[in-house]
Short mmCIF file of C-alpha atoms in Angstrom, two decimals:
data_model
loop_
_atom_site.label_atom_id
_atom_site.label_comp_id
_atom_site.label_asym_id
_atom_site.label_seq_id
_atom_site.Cartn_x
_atom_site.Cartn_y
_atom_site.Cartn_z
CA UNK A 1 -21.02 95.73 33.29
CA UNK A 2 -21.20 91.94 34.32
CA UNK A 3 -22.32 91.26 30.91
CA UNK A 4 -19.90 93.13 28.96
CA UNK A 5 -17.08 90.99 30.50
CA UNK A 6 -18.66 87.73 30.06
CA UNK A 7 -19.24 88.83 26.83
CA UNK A 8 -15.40 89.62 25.91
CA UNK A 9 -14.40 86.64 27.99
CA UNK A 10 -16.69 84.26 25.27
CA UNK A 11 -14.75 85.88 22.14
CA UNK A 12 -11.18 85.39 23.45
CA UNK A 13 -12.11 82.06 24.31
CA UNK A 14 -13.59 81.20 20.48
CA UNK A 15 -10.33 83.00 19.29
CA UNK A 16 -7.98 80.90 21.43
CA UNK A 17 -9.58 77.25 20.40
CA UNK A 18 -9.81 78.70 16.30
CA UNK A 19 -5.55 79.64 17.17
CA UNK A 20 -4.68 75.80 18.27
CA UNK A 21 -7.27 74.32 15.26
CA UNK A 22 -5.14 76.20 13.13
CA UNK A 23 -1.96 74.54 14.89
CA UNK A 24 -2.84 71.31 14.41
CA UNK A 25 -3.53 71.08 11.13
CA UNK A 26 -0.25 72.77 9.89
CA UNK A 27 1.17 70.19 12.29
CA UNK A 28 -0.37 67.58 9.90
CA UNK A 29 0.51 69.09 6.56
CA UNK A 30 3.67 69.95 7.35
CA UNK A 31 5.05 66.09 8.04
CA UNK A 32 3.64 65.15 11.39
CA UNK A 33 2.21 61.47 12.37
CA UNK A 34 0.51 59.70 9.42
CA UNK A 35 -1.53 56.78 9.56
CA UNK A 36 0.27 53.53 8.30
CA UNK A 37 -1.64 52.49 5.33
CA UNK A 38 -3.01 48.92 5.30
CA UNK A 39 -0.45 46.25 3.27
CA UNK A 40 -1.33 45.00 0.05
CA UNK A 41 -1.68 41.56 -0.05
CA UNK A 42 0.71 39.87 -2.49
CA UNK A 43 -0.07 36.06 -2.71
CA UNK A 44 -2.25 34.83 -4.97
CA UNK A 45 -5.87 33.38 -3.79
CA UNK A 46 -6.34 29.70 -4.82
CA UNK A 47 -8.68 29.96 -7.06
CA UNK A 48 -11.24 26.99 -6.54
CA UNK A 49 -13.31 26.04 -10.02
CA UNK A 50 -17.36 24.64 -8.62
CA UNK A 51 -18.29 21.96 -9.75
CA UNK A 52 -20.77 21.27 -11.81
CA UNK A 53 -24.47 19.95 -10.27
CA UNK A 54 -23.81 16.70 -12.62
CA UNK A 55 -20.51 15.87 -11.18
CA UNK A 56 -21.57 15.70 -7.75
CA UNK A 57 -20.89 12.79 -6.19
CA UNK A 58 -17.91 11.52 -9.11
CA UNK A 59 -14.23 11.35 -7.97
CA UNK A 60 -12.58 13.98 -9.35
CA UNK A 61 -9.44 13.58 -11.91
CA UNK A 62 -6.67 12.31 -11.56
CA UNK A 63 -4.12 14.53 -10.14
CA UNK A 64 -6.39 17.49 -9.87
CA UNK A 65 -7.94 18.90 -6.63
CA UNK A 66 -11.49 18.34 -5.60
CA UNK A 67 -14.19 21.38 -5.35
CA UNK A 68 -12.84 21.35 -1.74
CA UNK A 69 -8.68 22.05 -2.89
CA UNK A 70 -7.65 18.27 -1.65
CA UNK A 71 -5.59 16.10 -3.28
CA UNK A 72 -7.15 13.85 -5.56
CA UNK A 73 -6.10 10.78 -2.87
CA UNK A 74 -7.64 12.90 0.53
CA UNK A 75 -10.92 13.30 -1.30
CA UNK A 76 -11.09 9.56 -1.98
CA UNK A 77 -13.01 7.33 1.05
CA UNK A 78 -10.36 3.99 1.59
CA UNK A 79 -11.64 0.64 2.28
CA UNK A 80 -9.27 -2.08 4.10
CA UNK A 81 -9.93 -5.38 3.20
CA UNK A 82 -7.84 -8.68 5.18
CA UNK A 83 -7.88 -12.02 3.32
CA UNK A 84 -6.47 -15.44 1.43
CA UNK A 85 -6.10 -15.37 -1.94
CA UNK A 86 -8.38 -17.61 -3.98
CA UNK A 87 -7.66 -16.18 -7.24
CA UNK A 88 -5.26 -13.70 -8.64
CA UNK A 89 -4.54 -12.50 -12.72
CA UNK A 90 -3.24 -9.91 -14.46
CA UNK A 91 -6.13 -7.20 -14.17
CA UNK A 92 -8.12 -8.58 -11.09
CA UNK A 93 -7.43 -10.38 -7.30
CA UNK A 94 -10.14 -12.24 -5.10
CA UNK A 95 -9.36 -12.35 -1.74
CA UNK A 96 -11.65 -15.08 0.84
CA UNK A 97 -12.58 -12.77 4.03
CA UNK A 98 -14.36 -13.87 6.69
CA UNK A 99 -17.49 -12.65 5.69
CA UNK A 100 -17.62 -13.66 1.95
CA UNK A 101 -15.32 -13.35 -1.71
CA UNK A 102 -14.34 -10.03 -2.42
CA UNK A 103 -13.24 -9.37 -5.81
CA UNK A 104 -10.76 -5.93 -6.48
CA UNK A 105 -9.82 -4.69 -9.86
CA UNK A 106 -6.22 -4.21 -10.41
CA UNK A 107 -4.33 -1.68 -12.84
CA UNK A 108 -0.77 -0.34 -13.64
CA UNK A 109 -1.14 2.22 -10.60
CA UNK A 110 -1.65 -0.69 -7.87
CA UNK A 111 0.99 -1.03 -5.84
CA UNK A 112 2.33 -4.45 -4.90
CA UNK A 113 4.55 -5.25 -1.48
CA UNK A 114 6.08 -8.49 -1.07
CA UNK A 115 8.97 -8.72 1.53
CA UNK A 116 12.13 -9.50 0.58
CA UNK A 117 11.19 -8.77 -3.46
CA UNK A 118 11.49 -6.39 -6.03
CA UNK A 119 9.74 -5.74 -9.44
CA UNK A 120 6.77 -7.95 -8.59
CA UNK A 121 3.76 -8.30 -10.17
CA UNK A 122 0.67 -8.93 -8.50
CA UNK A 123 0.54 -12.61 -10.59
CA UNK A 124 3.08 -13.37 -8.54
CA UNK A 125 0.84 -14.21 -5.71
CA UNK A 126 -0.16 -17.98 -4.93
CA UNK A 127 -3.47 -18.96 -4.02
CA UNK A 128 -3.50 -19.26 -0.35
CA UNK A 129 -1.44 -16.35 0.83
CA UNK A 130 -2.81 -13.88 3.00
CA UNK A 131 -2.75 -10.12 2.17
CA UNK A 132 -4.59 -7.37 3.10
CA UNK A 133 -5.40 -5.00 0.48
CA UNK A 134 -6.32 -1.02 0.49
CA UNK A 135 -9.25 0.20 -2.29
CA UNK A 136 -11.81 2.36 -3.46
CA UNK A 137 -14.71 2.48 -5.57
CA UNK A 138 -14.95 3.55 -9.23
CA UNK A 139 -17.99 5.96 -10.45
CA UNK A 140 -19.24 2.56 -11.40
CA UNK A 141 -19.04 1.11 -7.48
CA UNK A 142 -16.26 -1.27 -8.38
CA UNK A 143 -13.27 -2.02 -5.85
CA UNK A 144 -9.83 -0.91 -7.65
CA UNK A 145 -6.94 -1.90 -5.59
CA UNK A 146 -4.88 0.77 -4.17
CA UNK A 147 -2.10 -0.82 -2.59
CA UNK A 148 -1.65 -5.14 -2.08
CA UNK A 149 0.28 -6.08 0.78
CA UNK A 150 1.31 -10.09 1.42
CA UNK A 151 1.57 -10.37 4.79
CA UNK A 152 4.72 -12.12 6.21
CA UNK A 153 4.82 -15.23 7.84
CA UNK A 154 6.99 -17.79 8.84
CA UNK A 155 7.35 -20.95 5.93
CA UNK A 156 5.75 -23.80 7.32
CA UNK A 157 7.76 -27.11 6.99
CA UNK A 158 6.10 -29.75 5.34
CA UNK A 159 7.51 -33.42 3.58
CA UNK A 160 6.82 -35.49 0.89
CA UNK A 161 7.36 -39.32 0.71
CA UNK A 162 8.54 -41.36 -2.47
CA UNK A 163 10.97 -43.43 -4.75
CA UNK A 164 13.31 -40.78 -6.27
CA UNK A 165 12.64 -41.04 -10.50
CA UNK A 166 15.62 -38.88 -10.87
CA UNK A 167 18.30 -37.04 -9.10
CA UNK A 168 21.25 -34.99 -10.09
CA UNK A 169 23.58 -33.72 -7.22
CA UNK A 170 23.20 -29.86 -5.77
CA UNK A 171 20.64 -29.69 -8.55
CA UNK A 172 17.72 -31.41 -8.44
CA UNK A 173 15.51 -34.15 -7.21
CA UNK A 174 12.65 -35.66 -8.42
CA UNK A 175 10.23 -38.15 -6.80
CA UNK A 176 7.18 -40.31 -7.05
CA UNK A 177 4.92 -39.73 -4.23
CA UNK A 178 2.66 -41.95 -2.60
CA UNK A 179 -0.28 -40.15 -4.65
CA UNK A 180 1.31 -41.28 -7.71
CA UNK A 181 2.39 -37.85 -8.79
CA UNK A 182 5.69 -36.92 -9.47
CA UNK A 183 7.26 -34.19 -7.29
CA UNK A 184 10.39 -31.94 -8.96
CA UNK A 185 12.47 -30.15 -5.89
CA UNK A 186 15.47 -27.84 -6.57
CA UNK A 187 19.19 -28.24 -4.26
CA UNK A 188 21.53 -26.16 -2.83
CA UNK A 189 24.67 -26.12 -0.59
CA UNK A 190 21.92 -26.30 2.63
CA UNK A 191 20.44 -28.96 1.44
CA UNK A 192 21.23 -32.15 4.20
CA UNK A 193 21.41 -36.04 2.77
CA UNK A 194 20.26 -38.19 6.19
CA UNK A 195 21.52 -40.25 7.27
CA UNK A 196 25.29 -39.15 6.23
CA UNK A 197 26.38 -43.22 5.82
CA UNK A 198 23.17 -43.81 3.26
CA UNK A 199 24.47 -40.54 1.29
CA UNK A 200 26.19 -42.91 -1.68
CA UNK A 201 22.67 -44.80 -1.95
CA UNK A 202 20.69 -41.48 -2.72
CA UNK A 203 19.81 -42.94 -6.58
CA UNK A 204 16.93 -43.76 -8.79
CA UNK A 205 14.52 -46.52 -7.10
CA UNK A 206 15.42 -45.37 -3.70
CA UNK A 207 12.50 -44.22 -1.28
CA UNK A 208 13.20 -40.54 0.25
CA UNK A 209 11.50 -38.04 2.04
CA UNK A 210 11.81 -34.75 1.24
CA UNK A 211 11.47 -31.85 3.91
CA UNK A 212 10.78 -28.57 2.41
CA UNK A 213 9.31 -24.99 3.23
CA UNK A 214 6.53 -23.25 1.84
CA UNK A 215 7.78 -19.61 0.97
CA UNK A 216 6.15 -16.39 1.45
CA UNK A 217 4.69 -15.98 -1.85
CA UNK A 218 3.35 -19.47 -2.10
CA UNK A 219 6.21 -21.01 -3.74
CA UNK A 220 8.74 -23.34 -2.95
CA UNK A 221 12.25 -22.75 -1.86
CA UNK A 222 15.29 -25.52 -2.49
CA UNK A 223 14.54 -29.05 -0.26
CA UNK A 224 15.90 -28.07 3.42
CA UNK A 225 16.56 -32.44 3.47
CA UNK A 226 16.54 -35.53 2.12
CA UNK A 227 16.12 -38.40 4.21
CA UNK A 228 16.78 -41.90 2.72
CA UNK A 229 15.00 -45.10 3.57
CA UNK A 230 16.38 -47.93 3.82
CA UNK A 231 16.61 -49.99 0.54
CA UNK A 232 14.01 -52.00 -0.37
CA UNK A 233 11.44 -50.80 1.75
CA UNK A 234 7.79 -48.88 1.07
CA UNK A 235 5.66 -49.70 -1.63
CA UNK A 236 6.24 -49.49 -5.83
CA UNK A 237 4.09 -46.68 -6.70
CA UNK A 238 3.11 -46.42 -10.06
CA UNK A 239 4.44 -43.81 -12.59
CA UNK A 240 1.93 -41.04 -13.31
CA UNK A 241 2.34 -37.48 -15.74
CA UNK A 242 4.71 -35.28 -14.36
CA UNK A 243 3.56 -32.44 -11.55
CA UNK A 244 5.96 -30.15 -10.09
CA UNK A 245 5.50 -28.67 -7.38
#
């Protein structure tokens, strides 16, 4: 008898779990919870081009990413470079560090700062200005100049002594220094005559000094004075080709 009932008791069981299968999935088909299907993605992949085995170790071009999706500029290694100018032209600058001459290649994409200047051109550096200059090497190892920067300083004062050859008023004056070399200085408003009682006697054959300023590119700006000698004094130098200065 005991195993009748068990036995009965097992099939209502397997009947009740087959009922709430049954539930379940008509729960499903009929609208119930769905999974959320995964998003599609919608931006595009950069697609980066290998390069090839011979280009390895070659900049790549210009304005074109490297094998690594960089800029053209943050795959490039900068060197920084501190120095005088001993000798500047049109396609190339040396610069005197302290270790030795270092010689940089310049092109139409170097860029050129000068305080206080616009529209330069890297000739118009002087010999003896100090710059520091940003660069990199070529597939050939050569230095091209990024970026040339003079670096500011304050003009230094410094004088010349001689008999004035020529002299026009808020123009121009030109003397003959004590090296024999004639020395052309431009005039302004700010230039000062000293002493102001000698100012009528400022002429040809009078001895002057002239106090000027070195300016930051290694020119010269208008004479900041003129002081005048009294007449008749210091020696005759003799006349000599004409140097400006």
């Amino acid at each position: 008898m005991k195993k009748i009932t068990a036995f009965i008791l097992m099939i209502v069981m397997c009947t009740l779990a087959l009922t709430t299968l049954e539930v379940n999935a008509s729960s499903e088909l009929e609208g119930g919870p769905k999974k959320t299907p995964f998003p599609k993605i919608t931006q595009p992949i950069l697609k980066v081009t290998p390069r090839k085995p011979e280009d390895k170790g070659k900049l790549p071009e210009k304005g074109k990413p490297d094998d690594k999706g960089k800029p053209m500029d943050q795959a490039r290694k900068f060197l920084n470079y501190k120095g005088t100018v001993a000798n500047v032209s049109a396609t190339s600058l040396t610069i005197m560090t302290r270790e030795s001459n270092v010689t940089f290649l310049v092109n139409a994409d170097t860029r050129l700062m000068i305080p206080g200047l616009k529209n330069v051109k890297i000739t118009d550096l002087k010999i003896g200005v100090q710059v520091t200059v940003q660069a990199f090497k070529d597939q050939a190892g050569k230095l091209i100049a990024r970026q040339v920067m003079l670096i500011p300083g304050k003009p230094t004062p410094v004088h010349h002594v001689g008999t004035v050859s020529a002299y026009t008023p808020n123009t121009s004056i030109s003397i003959i220094a004590q090296d024999g070399k004639t020395y052309t200085f431009t005039l302004d408003a700010n230039t000062k005559i000293l002493p102001a009682d000698r100012k009528d006697q400022l002429k040809a054959g009078m001895r002057v000094t002239i106090i000027f300023s070195r300016s930051l590119d290694g020119g010269t700006k208008p004479a900041r004075g003129i002081v005048i000698h009294p007449e008749g004094s210091g020696p005759k130098p003799s006349p000599s080709p004409t140097t400006k200065s």
